[in-house]
Structure formats: structure tokens, C-alpha cells
JSON list of C-alpha atoms and ligand atoms in Angstrom, two decimals:
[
{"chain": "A", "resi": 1, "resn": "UNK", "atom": "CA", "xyz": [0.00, 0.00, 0.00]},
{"chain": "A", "resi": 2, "resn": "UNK", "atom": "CA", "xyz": [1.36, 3.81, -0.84]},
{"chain": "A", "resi": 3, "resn": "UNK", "atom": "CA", "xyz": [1.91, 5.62, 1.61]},
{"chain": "A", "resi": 4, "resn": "UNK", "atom": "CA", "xyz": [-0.23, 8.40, 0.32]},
{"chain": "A", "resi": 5, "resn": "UNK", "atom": "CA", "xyz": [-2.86, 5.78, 1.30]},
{"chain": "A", "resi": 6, "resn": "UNK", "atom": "CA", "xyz": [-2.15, 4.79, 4.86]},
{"chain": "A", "resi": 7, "resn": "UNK", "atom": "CA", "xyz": [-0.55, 7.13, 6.82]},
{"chain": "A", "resi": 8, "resn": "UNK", "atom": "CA", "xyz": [-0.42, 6.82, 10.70]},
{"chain": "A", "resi": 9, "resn": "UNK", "atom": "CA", "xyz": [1.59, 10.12, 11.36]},
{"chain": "A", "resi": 10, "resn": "UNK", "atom": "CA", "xyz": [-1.68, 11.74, 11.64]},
{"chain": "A", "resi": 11, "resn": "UNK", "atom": "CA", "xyz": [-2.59, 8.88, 14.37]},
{"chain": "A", "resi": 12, "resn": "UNK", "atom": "CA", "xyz": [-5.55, 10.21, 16.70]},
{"chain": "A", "resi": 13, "resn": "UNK", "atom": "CA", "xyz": [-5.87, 7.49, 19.87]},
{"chain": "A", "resi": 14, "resn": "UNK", "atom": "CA", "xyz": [-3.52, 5.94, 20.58]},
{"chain": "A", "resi": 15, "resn": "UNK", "atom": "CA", "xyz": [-3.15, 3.63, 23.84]},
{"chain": "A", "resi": 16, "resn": "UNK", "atom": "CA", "xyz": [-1.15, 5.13, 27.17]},
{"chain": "A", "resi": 17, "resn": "UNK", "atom": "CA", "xyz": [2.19, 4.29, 27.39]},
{"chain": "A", "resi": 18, "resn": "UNK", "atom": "CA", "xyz": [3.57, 5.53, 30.62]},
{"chain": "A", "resi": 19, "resn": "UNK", "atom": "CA", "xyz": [3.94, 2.14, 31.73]},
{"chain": "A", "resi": 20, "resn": "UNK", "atom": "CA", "xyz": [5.43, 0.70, 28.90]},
{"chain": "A", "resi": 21, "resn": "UNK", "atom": "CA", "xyz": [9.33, 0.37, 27.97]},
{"chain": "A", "resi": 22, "resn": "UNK", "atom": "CA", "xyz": [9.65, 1.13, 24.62]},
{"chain": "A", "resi": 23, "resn": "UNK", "atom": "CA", "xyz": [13.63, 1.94, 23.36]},
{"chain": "A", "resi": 24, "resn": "UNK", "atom": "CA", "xyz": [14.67, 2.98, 19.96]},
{"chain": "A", "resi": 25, "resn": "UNK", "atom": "CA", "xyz": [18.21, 2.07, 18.03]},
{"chain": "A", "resi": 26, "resn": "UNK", "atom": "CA", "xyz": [18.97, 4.69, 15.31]},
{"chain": "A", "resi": 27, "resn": "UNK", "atom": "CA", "xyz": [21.63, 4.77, 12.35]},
{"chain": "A", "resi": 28, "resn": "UNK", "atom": "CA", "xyz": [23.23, 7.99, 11.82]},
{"chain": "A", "resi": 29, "resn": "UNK", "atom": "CA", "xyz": [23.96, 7.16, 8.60]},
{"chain": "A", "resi": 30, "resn": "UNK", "atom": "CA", "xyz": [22.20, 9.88, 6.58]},
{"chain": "A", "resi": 31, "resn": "UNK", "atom": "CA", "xyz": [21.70, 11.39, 9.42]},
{"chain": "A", "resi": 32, "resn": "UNK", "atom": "CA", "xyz": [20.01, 14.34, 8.69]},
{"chain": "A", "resi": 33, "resn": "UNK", "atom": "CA", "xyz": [17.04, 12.09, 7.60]},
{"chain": "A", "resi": 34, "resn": "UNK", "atom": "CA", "xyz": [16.83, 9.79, 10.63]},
{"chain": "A", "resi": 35, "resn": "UNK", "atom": "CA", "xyz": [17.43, 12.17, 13.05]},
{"chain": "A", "resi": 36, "resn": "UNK", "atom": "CA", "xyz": [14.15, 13.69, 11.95]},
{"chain": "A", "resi": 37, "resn": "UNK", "atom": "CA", "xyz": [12.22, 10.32, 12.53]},
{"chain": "A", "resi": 38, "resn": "UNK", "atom": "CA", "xyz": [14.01, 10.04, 15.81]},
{"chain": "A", "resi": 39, "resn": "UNK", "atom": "CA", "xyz": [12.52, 12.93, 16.96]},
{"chain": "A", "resi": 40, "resn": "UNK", "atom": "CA", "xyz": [9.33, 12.56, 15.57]},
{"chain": "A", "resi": 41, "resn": "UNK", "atom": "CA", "xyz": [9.28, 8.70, 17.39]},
{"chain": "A", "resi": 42, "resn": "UNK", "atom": "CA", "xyz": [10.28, 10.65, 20.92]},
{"chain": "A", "resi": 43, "resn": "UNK", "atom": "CA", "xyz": [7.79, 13.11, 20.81]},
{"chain": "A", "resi": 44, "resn": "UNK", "atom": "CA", "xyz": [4.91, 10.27, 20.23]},
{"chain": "A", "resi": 45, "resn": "UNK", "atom": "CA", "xyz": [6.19, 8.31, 23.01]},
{"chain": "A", "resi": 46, "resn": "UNK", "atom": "CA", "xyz": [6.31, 10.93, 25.24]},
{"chain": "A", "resi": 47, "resn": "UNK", "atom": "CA", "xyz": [2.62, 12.40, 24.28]},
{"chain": "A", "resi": 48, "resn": "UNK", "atom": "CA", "xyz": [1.65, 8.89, 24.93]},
{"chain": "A", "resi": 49, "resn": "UNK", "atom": "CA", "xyz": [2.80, 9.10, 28.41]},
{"chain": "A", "resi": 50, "resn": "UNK", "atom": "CA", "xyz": [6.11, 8.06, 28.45]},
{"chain": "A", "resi": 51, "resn": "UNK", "atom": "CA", "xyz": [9.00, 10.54, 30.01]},
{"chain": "A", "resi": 52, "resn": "UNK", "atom": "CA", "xyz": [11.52, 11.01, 27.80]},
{"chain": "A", "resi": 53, "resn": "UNK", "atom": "CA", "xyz": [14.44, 10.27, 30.25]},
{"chain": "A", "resi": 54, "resn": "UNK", "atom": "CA", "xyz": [12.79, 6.82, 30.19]},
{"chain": "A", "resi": 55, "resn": "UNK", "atom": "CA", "xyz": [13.45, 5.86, 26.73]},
{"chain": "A", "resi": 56, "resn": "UNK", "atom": "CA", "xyz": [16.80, 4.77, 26.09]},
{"chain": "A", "resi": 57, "resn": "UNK", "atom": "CA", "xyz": [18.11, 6.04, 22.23]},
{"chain": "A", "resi": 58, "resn": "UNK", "atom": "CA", "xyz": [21.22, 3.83, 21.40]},
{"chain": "A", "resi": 59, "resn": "UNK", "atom": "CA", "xyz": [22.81, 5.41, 18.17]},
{"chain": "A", "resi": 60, "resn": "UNK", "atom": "CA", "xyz": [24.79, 2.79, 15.44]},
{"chain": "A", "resi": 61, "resn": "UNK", "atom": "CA", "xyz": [26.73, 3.88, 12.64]},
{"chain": "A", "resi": 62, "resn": "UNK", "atom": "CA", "xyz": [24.65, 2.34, 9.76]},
{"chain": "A", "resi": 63, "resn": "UNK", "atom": "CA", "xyz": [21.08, 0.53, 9.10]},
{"chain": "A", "resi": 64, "resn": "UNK", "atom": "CA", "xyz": [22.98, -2.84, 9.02]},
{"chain": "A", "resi": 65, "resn": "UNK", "atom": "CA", "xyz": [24.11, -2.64, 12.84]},
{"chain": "A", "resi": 66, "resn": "UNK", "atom": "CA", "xyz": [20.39, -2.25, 13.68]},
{"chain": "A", "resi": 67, "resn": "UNK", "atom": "CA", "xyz": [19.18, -5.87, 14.73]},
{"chain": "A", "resi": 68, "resn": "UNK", "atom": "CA", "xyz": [22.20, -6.12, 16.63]},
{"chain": "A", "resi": 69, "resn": "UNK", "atom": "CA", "xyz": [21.36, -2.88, 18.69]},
{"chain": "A", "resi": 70, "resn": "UNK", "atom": "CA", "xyz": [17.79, -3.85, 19.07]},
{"chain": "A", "resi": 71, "resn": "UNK", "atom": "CA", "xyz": [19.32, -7.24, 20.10]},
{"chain": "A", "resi": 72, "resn": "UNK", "atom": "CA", "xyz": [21.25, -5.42, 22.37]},
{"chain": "A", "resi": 73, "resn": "UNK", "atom": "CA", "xyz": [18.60, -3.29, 24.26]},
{"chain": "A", "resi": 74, "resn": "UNK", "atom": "CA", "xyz": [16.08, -6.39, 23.96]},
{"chain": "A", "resi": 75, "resn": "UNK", "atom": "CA", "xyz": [18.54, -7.74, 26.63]},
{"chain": "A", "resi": 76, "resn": "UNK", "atom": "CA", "xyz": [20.20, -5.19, 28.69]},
{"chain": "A", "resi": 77, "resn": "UNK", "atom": "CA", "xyz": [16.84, -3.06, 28.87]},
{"chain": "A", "resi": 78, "resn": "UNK", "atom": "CA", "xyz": [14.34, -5.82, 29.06]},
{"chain": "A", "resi": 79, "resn": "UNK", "atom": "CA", "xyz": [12.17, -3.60, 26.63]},
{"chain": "A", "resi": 80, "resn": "UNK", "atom": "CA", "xyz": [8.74, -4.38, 25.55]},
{"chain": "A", "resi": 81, "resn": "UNK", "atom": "CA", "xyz": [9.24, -3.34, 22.24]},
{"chain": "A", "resi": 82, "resn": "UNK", "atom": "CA", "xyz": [11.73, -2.02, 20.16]},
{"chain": "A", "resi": 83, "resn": "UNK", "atom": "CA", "xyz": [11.96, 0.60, 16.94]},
{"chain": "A", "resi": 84, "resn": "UNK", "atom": "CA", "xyz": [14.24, 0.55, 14.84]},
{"chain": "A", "resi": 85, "resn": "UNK", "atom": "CA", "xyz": [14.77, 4.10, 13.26]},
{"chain": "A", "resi": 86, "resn": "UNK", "atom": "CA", "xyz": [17.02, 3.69, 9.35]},
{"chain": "A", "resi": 87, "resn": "UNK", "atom": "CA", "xyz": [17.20, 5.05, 6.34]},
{"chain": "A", "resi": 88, "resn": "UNK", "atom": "CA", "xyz": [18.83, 3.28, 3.02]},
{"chain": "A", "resi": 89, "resn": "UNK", "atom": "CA", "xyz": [18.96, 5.74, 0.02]},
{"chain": "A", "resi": 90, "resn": "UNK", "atom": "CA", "xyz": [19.61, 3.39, -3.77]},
{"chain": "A", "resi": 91, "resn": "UNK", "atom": "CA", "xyz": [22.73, 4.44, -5.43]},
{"chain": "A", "resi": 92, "resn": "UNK", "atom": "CA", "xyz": [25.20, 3.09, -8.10]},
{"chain": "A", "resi": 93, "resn": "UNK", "atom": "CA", "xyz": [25.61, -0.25, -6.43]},
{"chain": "A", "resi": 94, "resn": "UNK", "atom": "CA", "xyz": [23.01, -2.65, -5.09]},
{"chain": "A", "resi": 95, "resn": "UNK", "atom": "CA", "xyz": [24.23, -2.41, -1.33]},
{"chain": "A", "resi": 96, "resn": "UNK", "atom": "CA", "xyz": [20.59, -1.15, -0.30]},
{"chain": "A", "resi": 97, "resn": "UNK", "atom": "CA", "xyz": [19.25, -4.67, -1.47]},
{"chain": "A", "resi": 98, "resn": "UNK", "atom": "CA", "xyz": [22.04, -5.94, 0.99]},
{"chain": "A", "resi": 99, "resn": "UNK", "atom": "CA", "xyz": [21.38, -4.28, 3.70]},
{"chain": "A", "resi": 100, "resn": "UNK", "atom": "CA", "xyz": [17.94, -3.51, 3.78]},
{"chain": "A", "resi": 101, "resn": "UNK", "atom": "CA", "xyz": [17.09, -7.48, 3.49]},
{"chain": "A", "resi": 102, "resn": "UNK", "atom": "CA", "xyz": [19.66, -7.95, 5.86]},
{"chain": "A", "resi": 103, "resn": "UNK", "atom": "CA", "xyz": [17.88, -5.98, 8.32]},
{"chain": "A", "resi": 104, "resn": "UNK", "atom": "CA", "xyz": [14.43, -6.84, 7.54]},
{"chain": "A", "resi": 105, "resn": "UNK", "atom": "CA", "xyz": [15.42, -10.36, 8.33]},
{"chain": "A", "resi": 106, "resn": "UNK", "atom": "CA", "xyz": [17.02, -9.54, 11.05]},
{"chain": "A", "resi": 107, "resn": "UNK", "atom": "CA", "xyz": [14.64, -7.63, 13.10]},
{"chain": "A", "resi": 108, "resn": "UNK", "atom": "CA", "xyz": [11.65, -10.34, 11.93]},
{"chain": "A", "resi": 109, "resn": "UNK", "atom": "CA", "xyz": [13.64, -12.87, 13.28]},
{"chain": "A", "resi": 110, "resn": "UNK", "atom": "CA", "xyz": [14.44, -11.38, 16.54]},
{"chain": "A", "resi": 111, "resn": "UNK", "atom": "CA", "xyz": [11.47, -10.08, 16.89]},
{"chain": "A", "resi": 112, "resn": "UNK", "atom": "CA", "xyz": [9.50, -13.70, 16.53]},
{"chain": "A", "resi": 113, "resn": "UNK", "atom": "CA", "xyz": [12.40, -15.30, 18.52]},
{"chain": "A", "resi": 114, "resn": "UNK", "atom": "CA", "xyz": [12.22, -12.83, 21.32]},
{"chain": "A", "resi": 115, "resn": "UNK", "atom": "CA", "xyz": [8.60, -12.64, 21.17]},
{"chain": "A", "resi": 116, "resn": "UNK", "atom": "CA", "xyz": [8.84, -8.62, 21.47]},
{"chain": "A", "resi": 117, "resn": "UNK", "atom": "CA", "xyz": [7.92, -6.08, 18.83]},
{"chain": "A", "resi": 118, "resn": "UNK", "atom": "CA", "xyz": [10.62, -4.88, 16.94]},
{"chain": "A", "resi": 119, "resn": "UNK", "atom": "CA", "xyz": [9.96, -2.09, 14.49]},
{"chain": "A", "resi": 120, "resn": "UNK", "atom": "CA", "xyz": [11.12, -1.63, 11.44]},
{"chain": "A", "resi": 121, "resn": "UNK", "atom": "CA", "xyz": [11.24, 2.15, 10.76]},
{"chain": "A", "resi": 122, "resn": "UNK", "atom": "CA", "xyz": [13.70, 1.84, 8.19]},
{"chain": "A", "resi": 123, "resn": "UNK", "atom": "CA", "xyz": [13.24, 4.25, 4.91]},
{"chain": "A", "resi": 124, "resn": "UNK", "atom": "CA", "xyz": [14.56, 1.74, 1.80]},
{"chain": "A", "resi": 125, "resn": "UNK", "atom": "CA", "xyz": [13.86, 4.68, -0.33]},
{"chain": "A", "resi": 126, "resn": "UNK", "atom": "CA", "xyz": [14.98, 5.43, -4.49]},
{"chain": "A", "resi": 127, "resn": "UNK", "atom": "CA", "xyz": [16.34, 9.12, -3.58]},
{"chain": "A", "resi": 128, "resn": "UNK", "atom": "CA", "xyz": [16.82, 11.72, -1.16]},
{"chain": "A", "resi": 129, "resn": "UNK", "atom": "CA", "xyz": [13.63, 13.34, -1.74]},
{"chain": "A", "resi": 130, "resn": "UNK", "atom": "CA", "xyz": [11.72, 10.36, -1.03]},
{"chain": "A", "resi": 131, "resn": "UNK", "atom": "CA", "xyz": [13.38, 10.21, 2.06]},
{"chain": "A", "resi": 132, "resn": "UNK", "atom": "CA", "xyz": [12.78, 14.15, 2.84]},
{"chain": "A", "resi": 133, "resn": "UNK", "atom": "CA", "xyz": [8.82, 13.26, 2.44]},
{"chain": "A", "resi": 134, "resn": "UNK", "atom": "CA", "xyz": [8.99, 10.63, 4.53]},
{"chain": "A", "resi": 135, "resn": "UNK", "atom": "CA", "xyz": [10.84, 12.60, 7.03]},
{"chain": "A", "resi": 136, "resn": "UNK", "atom": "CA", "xyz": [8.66, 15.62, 7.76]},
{"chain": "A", "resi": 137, "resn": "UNK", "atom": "CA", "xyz": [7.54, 15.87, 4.50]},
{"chain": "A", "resi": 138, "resn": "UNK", "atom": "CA", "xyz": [4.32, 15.41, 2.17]},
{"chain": "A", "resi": 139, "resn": "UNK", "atom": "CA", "xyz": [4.07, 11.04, 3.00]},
{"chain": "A", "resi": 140, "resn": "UNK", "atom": "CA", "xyz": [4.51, 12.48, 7.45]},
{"chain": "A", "resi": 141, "resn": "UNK", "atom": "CA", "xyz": [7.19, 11.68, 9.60]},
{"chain": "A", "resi": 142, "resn": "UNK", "atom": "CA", "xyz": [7.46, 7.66, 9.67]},
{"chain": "A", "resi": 143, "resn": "UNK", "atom": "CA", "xyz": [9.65, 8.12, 13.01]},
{"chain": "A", "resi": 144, "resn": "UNK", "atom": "CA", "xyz": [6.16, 8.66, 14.58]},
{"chain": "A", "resi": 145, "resn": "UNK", "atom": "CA", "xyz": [4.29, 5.80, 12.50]},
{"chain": "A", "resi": 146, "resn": "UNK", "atom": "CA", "xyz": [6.75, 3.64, 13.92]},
{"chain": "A", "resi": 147, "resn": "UNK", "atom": "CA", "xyz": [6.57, 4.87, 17.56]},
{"chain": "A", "resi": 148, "resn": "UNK", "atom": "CA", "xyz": [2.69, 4.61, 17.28]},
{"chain": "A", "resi": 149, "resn": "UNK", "atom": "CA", "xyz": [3.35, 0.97, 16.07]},
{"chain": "A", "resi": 150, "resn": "UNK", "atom": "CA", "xyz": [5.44, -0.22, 19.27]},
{"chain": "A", "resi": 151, "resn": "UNK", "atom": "CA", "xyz": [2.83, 1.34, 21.04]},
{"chain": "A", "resi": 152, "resn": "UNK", "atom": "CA", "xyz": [0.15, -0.28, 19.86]},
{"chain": "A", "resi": 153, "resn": "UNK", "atom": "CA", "xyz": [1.72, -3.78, 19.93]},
{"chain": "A", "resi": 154, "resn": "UNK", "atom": "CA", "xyz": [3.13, -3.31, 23.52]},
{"chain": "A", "resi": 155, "resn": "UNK", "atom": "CA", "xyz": [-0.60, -2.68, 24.09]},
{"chain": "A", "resi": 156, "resn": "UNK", "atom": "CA", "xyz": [-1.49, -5.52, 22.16]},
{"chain": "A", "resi": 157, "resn": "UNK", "atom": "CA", "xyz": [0.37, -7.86, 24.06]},
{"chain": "A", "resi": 158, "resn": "UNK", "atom": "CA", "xyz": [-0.18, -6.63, 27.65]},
{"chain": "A", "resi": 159, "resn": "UNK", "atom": "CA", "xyz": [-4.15, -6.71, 26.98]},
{"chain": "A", "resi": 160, "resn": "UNK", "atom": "CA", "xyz": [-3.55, -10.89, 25.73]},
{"chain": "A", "resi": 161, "resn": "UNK", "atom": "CA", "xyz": [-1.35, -11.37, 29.24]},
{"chain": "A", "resi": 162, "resn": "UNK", "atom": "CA", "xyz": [-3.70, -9.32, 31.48]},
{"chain": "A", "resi": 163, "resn": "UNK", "atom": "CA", "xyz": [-5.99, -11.71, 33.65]},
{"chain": "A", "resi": 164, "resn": "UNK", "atom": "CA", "xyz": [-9.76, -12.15, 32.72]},
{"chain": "A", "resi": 165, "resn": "UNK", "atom": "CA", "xyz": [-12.81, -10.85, 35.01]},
{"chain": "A", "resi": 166, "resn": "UNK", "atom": "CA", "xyz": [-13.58, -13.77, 37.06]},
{"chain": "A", "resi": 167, "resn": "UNK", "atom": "CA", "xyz": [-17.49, -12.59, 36.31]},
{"chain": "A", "resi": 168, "resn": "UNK", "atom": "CA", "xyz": [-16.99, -13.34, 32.91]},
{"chain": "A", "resi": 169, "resn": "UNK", "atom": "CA", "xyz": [-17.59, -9.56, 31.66]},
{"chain": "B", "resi": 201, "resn": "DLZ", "atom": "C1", "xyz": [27.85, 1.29, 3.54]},
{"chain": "B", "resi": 201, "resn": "DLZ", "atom": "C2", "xyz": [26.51, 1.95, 3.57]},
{"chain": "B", "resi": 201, "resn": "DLZ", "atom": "C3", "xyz": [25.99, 2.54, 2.42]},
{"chain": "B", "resi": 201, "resn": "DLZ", "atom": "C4", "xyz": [26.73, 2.56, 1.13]},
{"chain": "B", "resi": 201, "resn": "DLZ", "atom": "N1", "xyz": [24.80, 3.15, 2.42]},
{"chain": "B", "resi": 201, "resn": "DLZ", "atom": "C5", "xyz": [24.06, 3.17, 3.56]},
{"chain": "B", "resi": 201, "resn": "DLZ", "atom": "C6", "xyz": [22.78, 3.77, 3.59]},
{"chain": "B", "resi": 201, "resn": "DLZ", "atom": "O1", "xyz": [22.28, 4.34, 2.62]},
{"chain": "B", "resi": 201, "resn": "DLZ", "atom": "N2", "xyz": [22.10, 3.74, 4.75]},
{"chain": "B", "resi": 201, "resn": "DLZ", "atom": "C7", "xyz": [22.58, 3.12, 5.89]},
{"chain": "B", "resi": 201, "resn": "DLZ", "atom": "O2", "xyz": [21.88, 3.12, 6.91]},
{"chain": "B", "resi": 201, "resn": "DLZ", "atom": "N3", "xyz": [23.80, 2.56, 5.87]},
{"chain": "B", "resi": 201, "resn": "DLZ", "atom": "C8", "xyz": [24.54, 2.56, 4.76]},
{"chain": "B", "resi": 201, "resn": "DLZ", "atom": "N4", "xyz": [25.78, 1.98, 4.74]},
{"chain": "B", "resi": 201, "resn": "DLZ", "atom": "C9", "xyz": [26.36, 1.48, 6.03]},
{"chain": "B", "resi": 201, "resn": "DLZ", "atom": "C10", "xyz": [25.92, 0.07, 6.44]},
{"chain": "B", "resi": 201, "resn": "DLZ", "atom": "O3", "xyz": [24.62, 0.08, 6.96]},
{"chain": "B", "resi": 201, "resn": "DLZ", "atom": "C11", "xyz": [26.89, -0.46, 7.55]},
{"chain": "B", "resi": 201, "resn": "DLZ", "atom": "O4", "xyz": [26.96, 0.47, 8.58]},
{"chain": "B", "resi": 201, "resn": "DLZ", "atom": "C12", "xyz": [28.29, -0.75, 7.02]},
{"chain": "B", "resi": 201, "resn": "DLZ", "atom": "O5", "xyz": [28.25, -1.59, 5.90]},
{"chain": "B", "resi": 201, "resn": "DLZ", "atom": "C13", "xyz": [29.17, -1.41, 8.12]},
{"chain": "B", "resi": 201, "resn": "DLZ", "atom": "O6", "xyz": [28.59, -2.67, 8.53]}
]
């Protein structure tokens, strides 16, 4: 699906989060670009009820590192969920096929192995300006889209776990 036709930036309820532990890894490779979806992925968890000195940002040099920084705070953090914050622009070689099935794989599998949401908020994206709309631009900001994601699996998982009324309603 475009994103023109689903776009979650402009999200309107979303669940409360101030007791969930959601963390974020980011690349800082272009930088400029996934610093923008960082931001945008803070602020949601925070208007969701999260504090912002609760969310732990671990920063790796590019998109490939990701699963093992998600790994990472999966572990050390005991996180219920995980985004993963990217962005891999095409150029003359085909190293963004590498990498971004790379990371897609590895984020699905440690996701379904851990049993925790990770997020893929990676842009896989033909040019710069397709990255600039999806950062801020004309397509939203998909650092929030992802943050709203965690948030709504995290929820999605604690509502499965949480006892049932003995009453039956
Ligand atoms: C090497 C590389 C290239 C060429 N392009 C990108 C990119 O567009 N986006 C990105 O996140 N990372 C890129 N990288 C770096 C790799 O992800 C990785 O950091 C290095 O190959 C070292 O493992």
C-alpha cells in the first residue's frame, strides 16, 4: 500500500504508554534524515505518556548494525518493544538490497524469537527526496508511524497477558 494511502503520522488514539518500555536504536547514517524520525518517534512516546528520560536512544553507525542494537537493548533493557529508526537511500551499487534485506530479516527474526515487537522504521527509499517526504515531508514523519506501532503492539500484548474478570464480563 502507498503511503499516500495509509498514513499513521496523523494517528488520533492511541493507547497510554507511561507504563510501557519502549527503546529505539537509530543509524546515523544519513543522518540528517533519521534524526528527523528520531525525533518525531520521541515526541509520540512521550505524548503517549512516556518521560523522555525513560526511553533509552542507542545510536549505530549504519542501518545494518540495527538488529544487533535492538538485540542489544532487547537484553540489557528488558524492553517491551523495540523501533528501529534507518534510512537506506539506492545508489550506483546494489548495497541497499544488501542491507535492507539484511535488516528486515534480522529484526523479523528477533522479533519472533524474542517474542517482542521490533519495528522496522527503516526508509529503503529510491532518492533523497523520497526520504525528505517521509521525514517531515508530504508522506509524514514515519519516526512517529513507527513509535505509534510499538505502542500499539506493547498494548497488544499486555491486553492478551492481562488476567480475565472472574465474572466473565
Ligand atoms: C555502507 C553503507 C551505504 C553505502 N549506504 C548506507 C545507507 O544508505 N544507509 C545506511 O543506513 N547505511 C549505509 N551503509 C552502512 C551500512 O549500513 C553499515 O553500517 C556498514 O556496511 C558497516 O557494517
Amino acid at each position: 500500500m502507498s503511503s499516500s494511502k495509509k498514513n499513521l503520522s496523523e494517528h488520533q488514539d492511541i493507547p497510554d504508554a507511561s507504563e510501557f518500555k519502549i527503546h529505539i536504536a537509530v543509524s546515523d547514517w544519513n543522518e540528517e534524515i533519521t534524526h528527523t524520525l528520531l525525533k518525531g518517534a520521541i515526541d509520540t512516546l512521550v505524548s503517549a505518556g512516556m518521560t523522555e528520560e525513560g526511553i533509552t536512544v542507542v545510536h549505530v553507525p549504519g542501518s545494518f548494525e540495527l538488529p544487533i542494537a535492538a538485540k542489544t537493548l532487547l537484553s540489557s533493557k528488558a524492553s517491551d518493544a523495540v523501533i528501529c529508526l534507518g534510512c537506506v537511500i539506492k545508489g550506483d551499487t546494489r548495497h541497499d538490497e544488501y542491507i535492507n534485506q539484511a535488516v528486515a530479516t534480522g529484526l523479523t527474526q528477533l522479533s519472533v524469537l524474542s517474542g517482542k515487537p521490533v519495528i522496522f522504521g527503516v526508509l529503503t527509499v529510491e532518492n533523497e527526496q523520497q526520504a525528505v517526504d517521509r521525514a517531515g515531508g508530504k508522506h509524514g514523519n514515519k519516526g512517529i508511524e513507527a513509535a505509534v506501532t510499538a505502542i500499539k503492539m506493547v498494548d497488544m500484548q499486555k491486553g492478551i497477558n492481562k488476567p480475565k474478570s472472574s465474572i466473565g464480563f
